[in-house]
Short mmCIF file of C-alpha atoms and ligand atoms in Angstrom, two decimals:
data_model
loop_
_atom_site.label_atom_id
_atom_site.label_comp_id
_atom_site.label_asym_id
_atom_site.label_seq_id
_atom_site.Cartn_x
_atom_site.Cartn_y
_atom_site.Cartn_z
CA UNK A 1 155.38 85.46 135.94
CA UNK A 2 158.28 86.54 133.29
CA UNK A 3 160.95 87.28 135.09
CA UNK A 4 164.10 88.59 132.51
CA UNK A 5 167.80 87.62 134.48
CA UNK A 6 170.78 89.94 133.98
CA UNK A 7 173.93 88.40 134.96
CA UNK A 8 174.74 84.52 135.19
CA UNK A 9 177.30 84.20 137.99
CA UNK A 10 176.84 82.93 141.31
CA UNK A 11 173.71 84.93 141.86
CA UNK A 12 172.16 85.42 138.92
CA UNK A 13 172.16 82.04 137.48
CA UNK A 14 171.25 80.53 141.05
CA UNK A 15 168.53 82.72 141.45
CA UNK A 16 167.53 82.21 137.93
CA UNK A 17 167.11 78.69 137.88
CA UNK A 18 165.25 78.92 141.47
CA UNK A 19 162.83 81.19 140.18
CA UNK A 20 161.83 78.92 137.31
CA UNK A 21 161.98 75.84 139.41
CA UNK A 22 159.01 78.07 141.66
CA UNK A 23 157.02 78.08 138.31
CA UNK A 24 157.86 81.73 136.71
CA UNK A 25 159.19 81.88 132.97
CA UNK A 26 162.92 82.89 133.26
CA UNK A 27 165.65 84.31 130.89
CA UNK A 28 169.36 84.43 131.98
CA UNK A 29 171.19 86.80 130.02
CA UNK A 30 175.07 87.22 129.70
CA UNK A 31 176.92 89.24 126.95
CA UNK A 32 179.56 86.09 127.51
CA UNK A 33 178.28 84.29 124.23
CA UNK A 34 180.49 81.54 125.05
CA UNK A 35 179.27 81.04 128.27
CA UNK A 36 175.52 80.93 127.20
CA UNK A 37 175.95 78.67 124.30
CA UNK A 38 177.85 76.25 127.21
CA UNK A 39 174.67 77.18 129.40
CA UNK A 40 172.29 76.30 126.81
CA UNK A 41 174.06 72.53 126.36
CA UNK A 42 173.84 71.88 130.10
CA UNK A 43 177.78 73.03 131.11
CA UNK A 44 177.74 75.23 134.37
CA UNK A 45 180.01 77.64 134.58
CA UNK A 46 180.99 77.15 138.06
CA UNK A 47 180.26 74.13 140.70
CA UNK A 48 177.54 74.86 142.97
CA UNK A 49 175.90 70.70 144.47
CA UNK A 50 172.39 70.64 142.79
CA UNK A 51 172.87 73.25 139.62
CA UNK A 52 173.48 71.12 136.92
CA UNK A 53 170.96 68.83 137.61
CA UNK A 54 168.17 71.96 138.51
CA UNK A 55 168.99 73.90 135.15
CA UNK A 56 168.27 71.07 133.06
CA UNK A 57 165.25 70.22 134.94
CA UNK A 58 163.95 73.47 134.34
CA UNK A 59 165.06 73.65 130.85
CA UNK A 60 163.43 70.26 129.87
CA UNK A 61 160.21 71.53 131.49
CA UNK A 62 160.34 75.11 129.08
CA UNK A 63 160.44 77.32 132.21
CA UNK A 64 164.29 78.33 131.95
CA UNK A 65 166.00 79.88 128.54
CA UNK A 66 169.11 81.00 128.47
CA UNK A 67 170.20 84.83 125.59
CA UNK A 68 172.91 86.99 125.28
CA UNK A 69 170.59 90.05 124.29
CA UNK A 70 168.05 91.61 126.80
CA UNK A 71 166.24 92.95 124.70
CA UNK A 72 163.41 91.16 124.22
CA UNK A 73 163.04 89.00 127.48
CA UNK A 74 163.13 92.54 129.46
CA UNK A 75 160.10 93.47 126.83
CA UNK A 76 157.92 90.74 128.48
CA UNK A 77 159.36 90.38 131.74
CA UNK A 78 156.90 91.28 134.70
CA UNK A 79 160.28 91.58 136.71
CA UNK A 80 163.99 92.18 135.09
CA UNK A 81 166.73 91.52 137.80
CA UNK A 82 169.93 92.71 137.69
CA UNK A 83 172.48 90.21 138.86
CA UNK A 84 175.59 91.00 137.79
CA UNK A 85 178.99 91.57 139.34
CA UNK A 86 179.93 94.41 141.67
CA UNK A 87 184.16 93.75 142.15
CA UNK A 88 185.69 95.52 144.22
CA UNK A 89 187.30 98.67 142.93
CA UNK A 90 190.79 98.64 142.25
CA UNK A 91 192.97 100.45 144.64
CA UNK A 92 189.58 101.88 146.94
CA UNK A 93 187.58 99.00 148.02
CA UNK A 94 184.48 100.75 146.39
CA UNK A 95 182.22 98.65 145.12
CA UNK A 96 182.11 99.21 141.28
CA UNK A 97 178.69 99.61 139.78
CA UNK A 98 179.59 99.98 135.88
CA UNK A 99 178.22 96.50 135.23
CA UNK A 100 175.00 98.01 137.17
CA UNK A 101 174.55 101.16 135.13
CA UNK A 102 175.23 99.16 131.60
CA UNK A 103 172.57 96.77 132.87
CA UNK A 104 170.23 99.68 134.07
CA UNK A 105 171.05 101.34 130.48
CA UNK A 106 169.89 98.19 128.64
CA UNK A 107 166.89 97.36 130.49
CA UNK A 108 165.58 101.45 129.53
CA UNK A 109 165.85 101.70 126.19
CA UNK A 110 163.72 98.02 126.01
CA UNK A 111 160.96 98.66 128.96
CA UNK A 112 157.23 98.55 127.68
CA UNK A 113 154.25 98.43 130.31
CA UNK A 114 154.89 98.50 134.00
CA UNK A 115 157.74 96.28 134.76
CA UNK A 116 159.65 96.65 138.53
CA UNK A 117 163.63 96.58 137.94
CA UNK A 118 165.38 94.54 140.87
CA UNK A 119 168.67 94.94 142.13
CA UNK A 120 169.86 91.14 143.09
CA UNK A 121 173.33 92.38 143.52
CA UNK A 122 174.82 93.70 146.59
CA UNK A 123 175.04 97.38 145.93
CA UNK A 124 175.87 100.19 147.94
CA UNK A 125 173.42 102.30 149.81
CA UNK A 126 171.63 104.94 147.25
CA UNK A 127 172.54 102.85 144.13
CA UNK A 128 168.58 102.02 143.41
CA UNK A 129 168.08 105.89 143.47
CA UNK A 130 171.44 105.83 140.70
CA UNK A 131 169.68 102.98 138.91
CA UNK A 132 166.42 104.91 138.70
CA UNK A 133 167.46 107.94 137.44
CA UNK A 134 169.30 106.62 134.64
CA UNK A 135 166.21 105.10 133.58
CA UNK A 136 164.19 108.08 134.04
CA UNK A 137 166.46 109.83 132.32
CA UNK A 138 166.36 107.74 128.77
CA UNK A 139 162.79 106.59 129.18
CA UNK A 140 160.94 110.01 131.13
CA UNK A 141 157.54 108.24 130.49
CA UNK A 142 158.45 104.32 131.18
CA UNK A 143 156.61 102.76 133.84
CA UNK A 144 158.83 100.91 136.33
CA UNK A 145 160.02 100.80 139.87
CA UNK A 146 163.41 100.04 140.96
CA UNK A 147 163.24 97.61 143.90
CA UNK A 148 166.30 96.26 146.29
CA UNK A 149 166.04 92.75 146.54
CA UNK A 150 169.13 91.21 148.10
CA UNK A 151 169.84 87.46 147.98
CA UNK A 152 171.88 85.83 151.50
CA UNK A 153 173.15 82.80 149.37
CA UNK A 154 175.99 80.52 150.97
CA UNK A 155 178.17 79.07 147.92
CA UNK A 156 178.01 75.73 148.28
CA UNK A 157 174.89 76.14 149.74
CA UNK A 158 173.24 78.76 147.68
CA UNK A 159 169.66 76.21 145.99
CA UNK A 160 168.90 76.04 149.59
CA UNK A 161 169.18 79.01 150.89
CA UNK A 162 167.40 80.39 147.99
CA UNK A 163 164.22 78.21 148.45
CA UNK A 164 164.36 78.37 152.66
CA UNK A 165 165.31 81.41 152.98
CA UNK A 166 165.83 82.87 156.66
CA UNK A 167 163.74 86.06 155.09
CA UNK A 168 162.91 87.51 152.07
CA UNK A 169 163.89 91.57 152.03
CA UNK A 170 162.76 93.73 149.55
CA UNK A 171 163.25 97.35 149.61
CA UNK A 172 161.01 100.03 147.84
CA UNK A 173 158.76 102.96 148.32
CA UNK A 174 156.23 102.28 145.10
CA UNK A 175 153.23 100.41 146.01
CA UNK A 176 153.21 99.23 142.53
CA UNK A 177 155.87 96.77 143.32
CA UNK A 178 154.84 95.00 146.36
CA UNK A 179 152.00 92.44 144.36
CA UNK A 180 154.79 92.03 142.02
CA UNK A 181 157.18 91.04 144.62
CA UNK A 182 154.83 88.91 146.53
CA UNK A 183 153.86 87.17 143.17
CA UNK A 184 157.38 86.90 142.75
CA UNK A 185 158.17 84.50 146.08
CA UNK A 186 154.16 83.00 146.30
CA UNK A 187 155.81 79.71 146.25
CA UNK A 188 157.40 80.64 149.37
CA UNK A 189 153.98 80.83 151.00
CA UNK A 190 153.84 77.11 152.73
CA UNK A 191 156.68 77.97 154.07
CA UNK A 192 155.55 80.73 155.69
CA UNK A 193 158.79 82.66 154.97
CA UNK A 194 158.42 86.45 156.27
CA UNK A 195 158.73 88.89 153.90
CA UNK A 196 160.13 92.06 155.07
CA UNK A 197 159.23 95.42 153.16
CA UNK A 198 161.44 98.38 154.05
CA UNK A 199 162.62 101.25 151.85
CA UNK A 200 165.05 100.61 149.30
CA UNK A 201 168.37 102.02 150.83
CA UNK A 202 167.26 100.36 154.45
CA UNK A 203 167.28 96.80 152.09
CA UNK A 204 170.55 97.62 150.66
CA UNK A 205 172.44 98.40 153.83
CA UNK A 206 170.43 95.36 155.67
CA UNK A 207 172.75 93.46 153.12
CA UNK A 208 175.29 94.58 154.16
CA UNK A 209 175.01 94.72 157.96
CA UNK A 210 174.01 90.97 157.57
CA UNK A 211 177.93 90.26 156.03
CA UNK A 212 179.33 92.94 158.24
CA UNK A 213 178.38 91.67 160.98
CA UNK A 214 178.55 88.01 159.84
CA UNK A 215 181.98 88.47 159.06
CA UNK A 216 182.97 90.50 162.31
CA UNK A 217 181.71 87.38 164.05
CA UNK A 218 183.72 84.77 162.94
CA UNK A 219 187.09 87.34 163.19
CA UNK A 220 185.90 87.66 167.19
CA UNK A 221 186.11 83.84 167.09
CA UNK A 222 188.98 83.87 165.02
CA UNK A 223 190.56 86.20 167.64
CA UNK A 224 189.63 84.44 170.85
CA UNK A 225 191.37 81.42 169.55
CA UNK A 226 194.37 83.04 169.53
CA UNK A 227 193.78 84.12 173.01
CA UNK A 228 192.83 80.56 174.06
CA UNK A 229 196.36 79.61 171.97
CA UNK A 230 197.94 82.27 174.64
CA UNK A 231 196.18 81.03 177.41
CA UNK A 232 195.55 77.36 177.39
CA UNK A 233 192.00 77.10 176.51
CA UNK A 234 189.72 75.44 173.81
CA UNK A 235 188.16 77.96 171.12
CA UNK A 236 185.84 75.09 170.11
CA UNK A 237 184.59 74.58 173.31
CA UNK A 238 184.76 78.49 173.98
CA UNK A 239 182.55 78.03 170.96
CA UNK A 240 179.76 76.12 171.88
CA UNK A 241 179.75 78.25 175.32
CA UNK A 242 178.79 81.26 173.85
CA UNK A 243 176.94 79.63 171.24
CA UNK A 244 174.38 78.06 173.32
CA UNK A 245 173.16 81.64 174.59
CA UNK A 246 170.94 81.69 172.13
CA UNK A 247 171.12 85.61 171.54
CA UNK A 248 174.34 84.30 170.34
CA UNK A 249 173.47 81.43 168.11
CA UNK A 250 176.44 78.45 167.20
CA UNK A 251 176.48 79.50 164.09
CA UNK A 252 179.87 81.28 162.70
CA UNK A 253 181.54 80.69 165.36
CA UNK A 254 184.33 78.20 163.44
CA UNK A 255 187.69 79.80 164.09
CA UNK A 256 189.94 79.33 161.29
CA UNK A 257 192.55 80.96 158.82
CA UNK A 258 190.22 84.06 158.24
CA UNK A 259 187.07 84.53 156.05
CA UNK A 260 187.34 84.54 152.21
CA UNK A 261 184.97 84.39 149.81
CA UNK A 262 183.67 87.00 146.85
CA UNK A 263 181.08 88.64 149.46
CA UNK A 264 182.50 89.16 152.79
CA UNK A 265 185.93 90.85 151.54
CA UNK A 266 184.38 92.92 149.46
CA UNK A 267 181.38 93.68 151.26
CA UNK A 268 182.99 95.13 154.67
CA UNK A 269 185.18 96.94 151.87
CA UNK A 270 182.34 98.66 150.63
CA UNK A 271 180.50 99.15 153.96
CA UNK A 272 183.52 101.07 155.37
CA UNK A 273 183.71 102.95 152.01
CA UNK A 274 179.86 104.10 152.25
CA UNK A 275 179.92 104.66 155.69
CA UNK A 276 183.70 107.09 155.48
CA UNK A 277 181.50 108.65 152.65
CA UNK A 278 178.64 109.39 155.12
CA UNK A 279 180.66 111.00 157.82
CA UNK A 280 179.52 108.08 159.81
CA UNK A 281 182.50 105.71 159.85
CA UNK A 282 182.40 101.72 161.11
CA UNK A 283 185.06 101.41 163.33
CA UNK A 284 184.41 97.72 163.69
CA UNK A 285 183.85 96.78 160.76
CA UNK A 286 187.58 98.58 159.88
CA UNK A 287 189.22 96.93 162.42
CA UNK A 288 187.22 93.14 161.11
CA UNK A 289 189.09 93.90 157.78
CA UNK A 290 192.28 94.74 159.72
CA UNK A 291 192.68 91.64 161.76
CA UNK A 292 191.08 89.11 158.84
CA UNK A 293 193.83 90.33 156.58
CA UNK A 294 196.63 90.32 158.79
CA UNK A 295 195.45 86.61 159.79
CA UNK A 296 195.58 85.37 156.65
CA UNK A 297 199.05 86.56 156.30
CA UNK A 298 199.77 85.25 160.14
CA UNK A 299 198.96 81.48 158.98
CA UNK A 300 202.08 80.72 156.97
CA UNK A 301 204.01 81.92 160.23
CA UNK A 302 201.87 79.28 162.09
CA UNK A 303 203.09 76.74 159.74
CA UNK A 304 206.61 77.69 159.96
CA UNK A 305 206.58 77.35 163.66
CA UNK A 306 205.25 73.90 163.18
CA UNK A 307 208.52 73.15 160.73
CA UNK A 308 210.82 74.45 164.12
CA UNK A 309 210.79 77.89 162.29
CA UNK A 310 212.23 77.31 159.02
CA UNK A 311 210.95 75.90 155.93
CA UNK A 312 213.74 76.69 153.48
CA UNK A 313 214.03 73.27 151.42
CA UNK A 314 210.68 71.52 152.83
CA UNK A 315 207.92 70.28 151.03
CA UNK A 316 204.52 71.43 152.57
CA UNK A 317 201.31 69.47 151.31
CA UNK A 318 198.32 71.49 151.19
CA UNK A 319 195.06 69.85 151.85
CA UNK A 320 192.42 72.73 150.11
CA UNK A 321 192.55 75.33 148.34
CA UNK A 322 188.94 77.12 148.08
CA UNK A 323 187.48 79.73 150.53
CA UNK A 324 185.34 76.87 151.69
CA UNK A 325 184.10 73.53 150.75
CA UNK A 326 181.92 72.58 148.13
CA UNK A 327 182.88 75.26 145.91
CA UNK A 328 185.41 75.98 143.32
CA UNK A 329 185.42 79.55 144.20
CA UNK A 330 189.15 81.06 144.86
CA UNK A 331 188.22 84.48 145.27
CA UNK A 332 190.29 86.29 148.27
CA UNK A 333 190.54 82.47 149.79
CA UNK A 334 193.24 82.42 152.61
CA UNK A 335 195.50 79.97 150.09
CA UNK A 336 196.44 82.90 148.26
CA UNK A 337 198.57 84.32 151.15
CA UNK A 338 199.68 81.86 152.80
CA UNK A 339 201.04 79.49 149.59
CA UNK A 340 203.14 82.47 148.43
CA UNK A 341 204.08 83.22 151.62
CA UNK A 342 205.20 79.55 152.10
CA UNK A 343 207.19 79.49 149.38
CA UNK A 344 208.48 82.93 149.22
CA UNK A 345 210.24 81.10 152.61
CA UNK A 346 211.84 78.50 150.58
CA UNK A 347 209.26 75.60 150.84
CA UNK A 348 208.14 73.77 147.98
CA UNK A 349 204.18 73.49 147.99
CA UNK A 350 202.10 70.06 146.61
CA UNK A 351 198.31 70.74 147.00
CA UNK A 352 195.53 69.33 146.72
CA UNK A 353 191.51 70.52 146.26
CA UNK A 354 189.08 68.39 145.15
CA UNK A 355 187.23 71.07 142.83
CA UNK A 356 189.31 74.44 142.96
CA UNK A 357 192.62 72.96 141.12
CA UNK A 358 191.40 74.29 137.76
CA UNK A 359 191.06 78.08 139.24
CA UNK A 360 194.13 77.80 141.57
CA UNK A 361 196.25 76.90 138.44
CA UNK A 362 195.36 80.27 137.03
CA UNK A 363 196.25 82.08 140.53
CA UNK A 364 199.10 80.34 141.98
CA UNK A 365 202.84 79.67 140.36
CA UNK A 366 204.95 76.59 140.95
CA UNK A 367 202.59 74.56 143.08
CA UNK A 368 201.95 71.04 142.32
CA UNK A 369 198.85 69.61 141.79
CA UNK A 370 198.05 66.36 143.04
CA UNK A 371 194.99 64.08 142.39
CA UNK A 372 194.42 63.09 146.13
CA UNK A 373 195.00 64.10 149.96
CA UNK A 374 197.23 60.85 150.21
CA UNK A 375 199.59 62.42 147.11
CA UNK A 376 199.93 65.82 148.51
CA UNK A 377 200.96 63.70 152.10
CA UNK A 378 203.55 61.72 150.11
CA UNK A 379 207.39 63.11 151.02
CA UNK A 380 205.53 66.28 152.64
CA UNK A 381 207.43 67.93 156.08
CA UNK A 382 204.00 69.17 156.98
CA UNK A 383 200.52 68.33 155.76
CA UNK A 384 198.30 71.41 156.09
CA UNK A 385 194.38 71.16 156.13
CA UNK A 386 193.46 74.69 154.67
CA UNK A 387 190.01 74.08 153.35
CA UNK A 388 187.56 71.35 155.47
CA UNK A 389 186.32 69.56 152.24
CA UNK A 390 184.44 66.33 153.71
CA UNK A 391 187.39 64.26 151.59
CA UNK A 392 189.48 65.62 154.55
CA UNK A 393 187.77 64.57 157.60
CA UNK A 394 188.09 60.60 157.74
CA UNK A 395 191.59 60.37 156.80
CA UNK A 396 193.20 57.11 157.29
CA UNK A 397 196.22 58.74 159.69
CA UNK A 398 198.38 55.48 159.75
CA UNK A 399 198.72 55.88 155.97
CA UNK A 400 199.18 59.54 155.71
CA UNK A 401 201.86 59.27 158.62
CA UNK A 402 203.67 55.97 156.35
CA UNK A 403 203.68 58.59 153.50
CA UNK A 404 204.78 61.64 155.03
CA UNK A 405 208.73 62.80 155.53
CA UNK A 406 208.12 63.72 158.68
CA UNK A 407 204.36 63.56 161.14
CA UNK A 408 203.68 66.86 161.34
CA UNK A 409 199.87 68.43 160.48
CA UNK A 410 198.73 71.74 160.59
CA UNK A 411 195.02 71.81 160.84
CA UNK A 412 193.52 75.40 160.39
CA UNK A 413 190.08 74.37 160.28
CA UNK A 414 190.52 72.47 163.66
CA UNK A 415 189.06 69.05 161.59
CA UNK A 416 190.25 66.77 164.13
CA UNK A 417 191.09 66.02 167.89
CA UNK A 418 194.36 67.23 169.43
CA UNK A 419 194.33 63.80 171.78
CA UNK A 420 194.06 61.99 168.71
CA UNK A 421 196.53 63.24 166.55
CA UNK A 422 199.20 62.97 169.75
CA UNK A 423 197.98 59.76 170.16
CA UNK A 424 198.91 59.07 166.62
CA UNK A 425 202.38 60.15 166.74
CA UNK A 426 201.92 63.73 165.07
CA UNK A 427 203.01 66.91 166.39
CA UNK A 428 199.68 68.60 165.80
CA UNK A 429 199.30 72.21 165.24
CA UNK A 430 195.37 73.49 165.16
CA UNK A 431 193.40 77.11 165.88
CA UNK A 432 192.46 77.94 169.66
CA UNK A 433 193.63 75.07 171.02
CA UNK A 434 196.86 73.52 173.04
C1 UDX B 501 178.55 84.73 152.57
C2 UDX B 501 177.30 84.91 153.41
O1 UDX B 501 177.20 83.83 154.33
C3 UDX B 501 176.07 84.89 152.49
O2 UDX B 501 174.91 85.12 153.26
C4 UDX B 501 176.23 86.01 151.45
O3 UDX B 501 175.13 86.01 150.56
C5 UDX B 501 177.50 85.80 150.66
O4 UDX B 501 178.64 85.76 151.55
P1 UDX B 501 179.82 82.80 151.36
O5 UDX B 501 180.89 83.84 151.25
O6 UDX B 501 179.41 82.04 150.16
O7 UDX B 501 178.47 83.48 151.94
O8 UDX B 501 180.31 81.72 152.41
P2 UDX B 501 180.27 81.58 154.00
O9 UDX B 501 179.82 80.22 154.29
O10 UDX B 501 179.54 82.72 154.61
O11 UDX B 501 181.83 81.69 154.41
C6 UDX B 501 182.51 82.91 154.18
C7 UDX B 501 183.92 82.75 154.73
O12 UDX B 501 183.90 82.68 156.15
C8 UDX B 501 184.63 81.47 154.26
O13 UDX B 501 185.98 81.78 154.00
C9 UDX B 501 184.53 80.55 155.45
O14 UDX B 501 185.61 79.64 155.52
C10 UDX B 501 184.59 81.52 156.60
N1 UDX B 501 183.93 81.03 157.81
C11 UDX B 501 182.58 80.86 157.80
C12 UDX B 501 184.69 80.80 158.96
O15 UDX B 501 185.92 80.96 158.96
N2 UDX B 501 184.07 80.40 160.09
C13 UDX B 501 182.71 80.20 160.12
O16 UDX B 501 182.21 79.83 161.17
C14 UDX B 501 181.95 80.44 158.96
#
């Protein structure tokens, strides 16, 4: 099928590239000129494991093509998706949709024959209804049906969960657009991946119950381990008791500094927005945003305590600065609190992050940037592990301890073994555990 691609960020141009590599005839768009002439020479704009090399698989093979105007890819698509960003709002925590409504402008005045307009973004509840009456109204006799198709991509992890998905949702009451759809994720077939019609606003909220509720569970994780901190148990281990009840699952159950990311802080945003806006408000999902924010802030306190309670004059080295691993992603990652915070104390911060140095250059003043883990040890007070990049699990501890002023490590992401570290000779802070 022709499938047209609004939007090449972390959605778009994933999704864009999977579709092609499942045999359809793609074309990302972006107004960013720059960005598609880079695209079009085989640079990715960000880091995602497996991009590069799928994009210029696809590319070589004629499948994937890459245009700044719409026009006349959304003239042949079967299917035009609309991928691009939704940011939070500033100042409410609405989502905002003006990148949405351009899109669902351009994609009118260029429909011919029945095409089915997809909304790949997460959008609020009742935006597909928005979407389709701004097309209606420029085009009154265009055939099309706007369909919510949400995508559940992990950065880092986002080629696979695109092509093994848990489910594939897509929301819409026109008939027209189911054999589109299925067309659409055929390849999915051996899999035997279900595909779950509902109506479009149920598959827009379902996207946003999934990342409510996803990030509600790792805050209830988050907050047990400070309850195991106050009463001498193990988080991990409270961990993998819960998890094994299997209407539990292990998953997201990692306590740590508090969730990040460009989905989940916006998303629970926008989900208590809709629902305040529906007289129907989510009292747990407000108090998830609550406590992750206040943890985030809570962290450099952690650190400090580590230091004996003040860090005025001491260097801190910061192993990770990204929301996660495998991703060079900064967005609303926990580093952005708690360096400031850290230094707004009077310590000096050296960090370092194997791929997110380039964007935490742009977002944070007066740290130092240093190639390795072992140079952001050297002449540090503390060594904190913010982010659990797989550079930072197999440390060699006798070195880091020769290199470091003093052996104290503050591990957020509870990377290694309390007995260990002690046994080491490091006073050994960590999440949920004595
Ligand atoms: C999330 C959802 O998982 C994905 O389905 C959706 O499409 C987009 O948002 P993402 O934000 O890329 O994906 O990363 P994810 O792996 O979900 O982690 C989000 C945040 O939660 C990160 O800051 C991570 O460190 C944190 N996290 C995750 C934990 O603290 N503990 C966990 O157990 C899991």
């Amino acid at each position: 099928m022709r499938v047209a691609m609004i939007g090449t960020g972390y959605v778009g141009l994933v999704s864009g590239a999977c579709f092609a590599d499942f045999g359809h005839e793609v074309t990302c768009i972006d107004k960013d000129a720059g960005k598609i002439e880079r695209l079009r020479a085989g640079v990715m704009p960000i880091y995602e494991p497996g991009l590069e090399g799928l994009v210029a698989a696809n590319v070589r093979e004629g499948r994937l093509f890459f245009a700044t105007e719409a026009a006349e890819a959304v003239r042949e698509a079967d299917a035009v998706f609309i991928a691009v960003g939704t940011p939070s709002r500033r100042g409410d925590g609405h989502a905002d949709l003006s990148y949405v409504y351009g899109a669902a402008e351009e994609i009118a005045d260029q429909l011919e024959g029945f095409t089915v307009v997809v909304t790949k973004s997460t959008v609020p509840v009742g935006t597909g209804d928005e979407i389709e009456r701004i097309i209606r109204a420029r085009r009154p006799e265009a055939q099309f049906a706007v369909v919510s198709n949400p995508e559940f991509l992990r950065e880092g992890a986002a080629i696979d969960d695109f092509k093994k998905p848990d489910r594939v949702v897509i929301g819409t009451e026109d008939p027209r657009a189911q054999p589109v759809m299925r067309e659409l994720y055929r390849p999915l077939r051996p899999l035997e991946t279900p595909i779950l019609f509902t109506g479009r606003r149920t598959s827009e909220l379902i996207k946003y119950a999934a990342n409510g509720f996803l990030a509600m569970k790792i805050t209830f994780i988050n907050e047990m381990a400070d309850l195991c901190e106050a009463v001498g148990a193990d988080v991990q281990q409270v961990a993998r008791g819960i998890g094994l009840d299997d209407r539990i699952g292990p998953k997201f159950l990692q306590a740590g500094p508090g969730y990040g990311g460009s989905c989940f802080p916006k998303d629970t945003l926008a989900l208590v927005r809709t629902a305040a806006d529906a007289g129907s408000p989510v009292r747990l999902i407000e108090t998830t945003v609550a406590v992750n924010e206040a943890r985030k802030k809570a962290m450099a306190a952690k650190i400090a305590a580590a230091l004996g309670g003040d860090v005025r004059g001491k260097t801190v080295g910061v192993l990770g600065l990204t929301f996660k691993p495998d991703t060079d992603d900064m967005r609303d990652s926990p580093a952005l609190d708690i360096v400031p915070t850290l230094q707004a104390m009077g310590a000096r911060v050296q960090a370092h992050d194997p791929e997110g140095a380039n964007e935490a250059a742009h977002l944070l003043d007066g740290v130092d940037f240093m190639d390795g883990p072992y140079e952001a040890a050297a002449g540090a007070d503390a060594l904190v592990i913010l982010t659990e990049w797989n550079a930072f699990r197999a440390l060699d501890l006798d070195r880091i301890k020769l290199l470091m002023a003093q052996p104290v490590v503050v591990d957020l992401r509870n990377v290694y073994d309390p007995t260990e570290m002690a046994a080491s000779g490091f006073r050994y802070a960590s999440v949920g555990r004595a």
